Amino acid sequence: DTGVSQDPRHKITKRGQNVTFRCDPISEHNRLYWYRQTLGQGPEFLTYFQNEAQLEKSRLLSDRFSAERPKGSFSTLEIQRTEQGDSAMYLCASSSRGQGIREKLFFGSGTQLSVL
Amino acid sequence: AQSVAQPEDQVNVAEGNPLTVKCTYSVSGNPYLFWYVQYPNRGLQFLLKYITGDNLVKGSYGFEAEFNKSQTSFHLKKPSALVSDSALYFCAVRDRGSTLGRLYFGRGTQLTVWP
C-alpha cells in the first residue's frame, strides 16, 4: 500500500484566517480518523468517518471545525477563523474493515499548523 | 472515562540491554491496548495490540508487551535494545464498548538507546 498521505505538511496562517487540510487514506480502507497532537502530548481524537458518513465527533471539535469525506475517499478538515490555540499537528489515520486488522490504525505524517 | 499514563517522559538504555517502557491505563470496562511508535518526521506506526487471550503479546521489531489486569498495566519490553529503536513511544487504550479506532493516547515516552 502507498500509505496515508496528508497535504500540506506545514501550514502557517494568521489568526482569523481559514485553513483546509487534505487526507488521502489507504485506498481500500473504509474508516478514516482525524486526530490532533500538541507538543508534549499524545494524539487526541477529533472525528471519525465510515465511508462518507461522519459517525462521531469529539467535544474538541468546535463549531469552527468541519470535516468531510465526499464519496468515501479523501477527507478534508477545515478550520474557520483560526486561533492561536489551534496550532498543532493534525493527524489523519485510516483502517481496514478486515477481521483481525480493524484495530490497526495507519497514520499519515500529519499537517503542522502554526497560527500567528 | 478512559485514560493512559506513561510515567516516564524519557527512558535511556545502552544498546544490547533490555528495555521497558511503562504504561498504566484506566477504563470503565475491558480494555483494548496498543503501542505505537513515532519516528521523527514520520507518522505513528502500529507496534502491537492486546485484544484478548494470552497476556503476553508479541509485535513488530522484536517488541512485546504484557497485559496485567490487576495492575492495569501494559508495559512494552524488548530483550535487547538497538540504537535504531530510539523514538517516541505511545501507549493507547480504548474501552471495548467505545468506537473502534477512537483511542486515548498517553503523553509518550522518548526512548534513547546509546551505542
Coordinates of C-alpha atoms in Angstrom, one line a residue:
Chain A
D1 CA 0.0 0.0 0.0
T2 CA 1.1 3.6 -0.6
G3 CA 0.2 4.7 2.9
V4 CA -1.8 7.6 4.2
S5 CA -0.8 10.9 2.7
Q6 CA -1.6 14.4 4.1
D7 CA -1.3 17.8 2.4
P8 CA 0.2 20.2 3.2
R9 CA 3.0 19.1 5.5
H10 CA 3.2 22.6 7.0
K11 CA 0.8 25.5 7.1
I12 CA 1.4 28.9 8.6
T13 CA -1.5 31.3 8.8
K14 CA -2.6 34.4 10.6
R15 CA -5.2 34.4 13.3
G16 CA -8.7 34.7 11.9
Q17 CA -7.9 33.1 8.5
N18 CA -9.5 29.8 7.3
V19 CA -7.4 26.7 6.6
T20 CA -8.1 23.4 4.9
F21 CA -6.2 20.2 5.2
R22 CA -6.5 17.1 3.0
C23 CA -6.0 13.4 3.8
D24 CA -5.8 10.6 1.3
P25 CA -6.3 7.3 3.2
I26 CA -5.1 3.9 2.0
S27 CA -7.4 3.1 -0.9
E28 CA -9.3 0.1 0.4
H29 CA -9.7 1.5 3.9
N30 CA -13.3 2.4 4.8
R31 CA -12.6 4.1 8.1
L32 CA -10.9 7.4 8.4
Y33 CA -10.0 9.3 11.6
W34 CA -8.7 12.8 12.4
Y35 CA -6.5 13.3 15.5
R36 CA -4.8 16.4 16.9
Q37 CA -1.4 16.4 18.6
T38 CA 0.1 19.3 20.5
L39 CA 3.7 19.5 21.7
G40 CA 4.4 17.1 24.5
Q41 CA 1.0 15.4 24.3
G42 CA -0.3 12.3 22.7
P43 CA -2.8 12.4 19.8
E44 CA -6.4 13.3 20.7
F45 CA -9.3 12.1 18.7
L46 CA -11.3 14.6 16.7
T47 CA -13.7 12.8 14.4
Y48 CA -14.3 9.5 12.5
F49 CA -15.8 8.6 9.2
Q50 CA -17.1 5.2 8.0
N51 CA -17.2 5.6 4.2
E52 CA -18.7 9.0 3.6
A53 CA -20.6 9.2 6.9
Q54 CA -19.2 11.2 9.8
L55 CA -20.2 9.0 12.7
E56 CA -18.6 10.5 15.7
K57 CA -17.2 13.9 16.7
S58 CA -15.2 14.8 19.8
R59 CA -16.1 17.7 22.0
L60 CA -12.7 19.1 20.9
L61 CA -14.2 19.7 17.5
S62 CA -15.7 23.2 18.0
D63 CA -18.1 24.8 15.6
R64 CA -15.2 26.3 13.8
F65 CA -14.1 22.9 12.7
S66 CA -15.7 20.9 9.9
A67 CA -14.7 17.7 8.2
E68 CA -15.9 16.0 5.1
R69 CA -15.3 12.8 3.3
P70 CA -17.1 13.0 -0.1
K71 CA -17.7 9.7 -1.8
G72 CA -15.9 7.9 1.0
S73 CA -12.4 8.6 -0.4
F74 CA -10.2 11.5 0.6
S75 CA -11.2 13.7 3.5
T76 CA -10.8 17.4 4.3
L77 CA -10.6 19.2 7.6
E78 CA -11.4 22.9 7.6
I79 CA -10.8 25.3 10.5
Q80 CA -12.5 28.6 10.2
R81 CA -11.4 31.8 12.0
T82 CA -8.2 30.2 13.3
E83 CA -7.0 30.9 16.8
Q84 CA -3.5 30.5 18.2
G85 CA -4.8 27.6 20.3
D86 CA -5.4 25.7 17.1
S87 CA -1.7 25.4 16.5
A88 CA -1.0 21.7 16.5
M89 CA -0.1 18.7 14.3
Y90 CA -3.3 17.4 12.7
L91 CA -3.1 13.7 12.0
C92 CA -5.1 11.5 9.7
A93 CA -5.4 7.8 10.1
S94 CA -7.3 5.0 8.3
S95 CA -8.2 1.4 8.9
S96 CA -9.5 -1.6 7.1
R97 CA -12.7 -3.5 7.7
G98 CA -10.9 -6.8 7.7
Q99 CA -11.3 -9.1 10.7
G100 CA -8.2 -9.1 12.9
I101 CA -6.8 -5.9 11.5
R102 CA -9.6 -3.4 12.1
E103 CA -8.0 -2.2 15.2
K104 CA -4.8 -1.3 13.4
L105 CA -4.6 2.4 12.5
F106 CA -2.3 3.6 9.7
F107 CA -1.3 7.2 10.3
G108 CA -0.2 9.9 7.9
S109 CA 2.8 12.1 8.7
G110 CA 0.5 15.0 9.7
T111 CA -0.1 18.6 8.9
Q112 CA 1.7 21.0 11.2
L113 CA -0.4 24.1 11.7
S114 CA 1.1 27.3 13.1
V115 CA -1.3 30.2 13.8
L116 CA 0.5 33.5 14.2
Chain B
A1 CA -13.6 7.8 31.4
Q2 CA -10.6 6.4 29.7
S3 CA -7.0 7.5 30.2
V4 CA -3.4 6.3 29.9
A5 CA -0.4 7.2 32.0
Q6 CA 3.2 6.9 30.8
P7 CA 5.1 7.8 34.0
E8 CA 8.4 8.3 32.3
D9 CA 9.0 11.1 29.8
Q10 CA 12.3 9.6 28.9
V11 CA 14.0 6.2 29.0
N12 CA 17.7 5.8 28.3
V13 CA 19.3 2.4 27.8
A14 CA 22.5 1.0 26.4
E15 CA 22.4 -1.0 23.2
G16 CA 22.1 -4.7 23.9
N17 CA 20.4 -4.1 27.2
P18 CA 16.8 -5.0 27.9
L19 CA 14.3 -2.1 27.8
T20 CA 11.0 -1.4 29.4
V21 CA 8.6 1.4 28.6
K22 CA 5.8 1.7 31.2
C23 CA 2.1 2.2 30.7
T24 CA -0.9 2.1 33.0
Y25 CA -4.4 2.6 31.9
S26 CA -7.9 3.4 33.2
V27 CA -11.1 2.3 31.5
S28 CA -14.6 1.6 32.7
G29 CA -14.8 -1.8 31.1
N30 CA -12.4 -4.3 29.5
P31 CA -9.6 -2.7 27.5
Y32 CA -8.1 -2.9 24.1
L33 CA -4.5 -1.8 24.5
F34 CA -2.0 -0.6 21.9
W35 CA 1.6 0.6 21.4
Y36 CA 2.5 2.9 18.6
V37 CA 6.0 4.3 17.8
Q38 CA 6.7 7.7 16.2
Y39 CA 10.0 8.4 14.4
P40 CA 11.0 12.0 13.5
N41 CA 9.0 13.4 10.5
R42 CA 7.1 10.2 10.2
G43 CA 3.6 9.1 11.2
L44 CA 2.8 6.9 14.1
Q45 CA 3.4 3.2 13.4
F46 CA 1.5 0.4 15.0
L47 CA 3.7 -1.9 17.1
L48 CA 1.3 -4.3 18.8
K49 CA -2.1 -4.7 20.4
Y50 CA -3.8 -6.7 23.2
I51 CA -7.4 -7.7 22.4
T52 CA -7.9 -10.9 24.3
G53 CA -6.2 -14.2 25.1
D54 CA -2.6 -14.6 26.1
N55 CA -1.4 -11.7 28.3
L56 CA 2.0 -11.6 26.5
V57 CA 1.7 -10.0 23.1
K58 CA 4.4 -10.0 20.5
G59 CA 4.7 -7.3 18.0
S60 CA 6.9 -5.7 15.3
Y61 CA 10.7 -5.3 15.6
G62 CA 11.1 -7.7 18.4
F63 CA 8.9 -5.8 20.9
E64 CA 6.5 -7.4 23.2
A65 CA 4.1 -6.2 25.9
E66 CA 2.5 -7.8 28.9
F67 CA -1.1 -7.1 29.9
N68 CA -1.6 -7.2 33.7
K69 CA -5.2 -6.7 34.6
S70 CA -4.7 -6.5 38.4
Q71 CA -2.1 -3.7 38.0
T72 CA -3.9 -2.2 35.0
S73 CA -0.6 -2.1 33.2
F74 CA 0.7 -2.8 29.6
H75 CA 4.4 -2.3 29.7
L76 CA 6.4 -2.5 26.5
K77 CA 9.6 -4.6 26.5
K78 CA 12.4 -5.7 24.3
P79 CA 15.1 -8.2 25.4
S80 CA 18.0 -6.4 23.6
A81 CA 17.7 -2.8 22.5
L82 CA 19.1 -1.4 19.3
V83 CA 20.2 2.2 18.5
S84 CA 17.5 2.2 15.8
D85 CA 14.8 1.7 18.5
S86 CA 15.3 5.3 19.6
A87 CA 12.0 7.0 19.0
L88 CA 8.8 8.3 20.8
Y89 CA 6.6 5.6 22.0
F90 CA 2.9 6.0 22.8
C91 CA 0.6 3.7 24.7
A92 CA -3.1 3.8 23.8
V93 CA -6.4 2.3 25.1
R94 CA -10.0 2.0 24.2
D95 CA -12.9 0.6 26.1
R96 CA -14.5 -2.3 24.2
G97 CA -17.8 -0.5 24.3
S98 CA -16.5 2.6 22.5
T99 CA -15.9 3.4 18.9
L100 CA -13.4 1.3 17.0
G101 CA -10.3 3.4 16.4
R102 CA -11.2 6.0 19.0
L103 CA -8.1 5.7 21.0
Y104 CA -6.9 7.5 24.2
F105 CA -3.1 8.0 24.0
G106 CA -0.6 8.7 26.7
R107 CA 1.8 11.6 26.5
G108 CA 4.5 9.4 25.1
T109 CA 7.9 8.2 26.3
Q110 CA 11.1 9.2 24.4
L111 CA 13.4 6.2 24.2
T112 CA 17.1 6.8 23.6
V113 CA 19.4 3.8 23.0
W114 CA 23.0 4.8 23.1
P115 CA 25.8 2.7 21.4

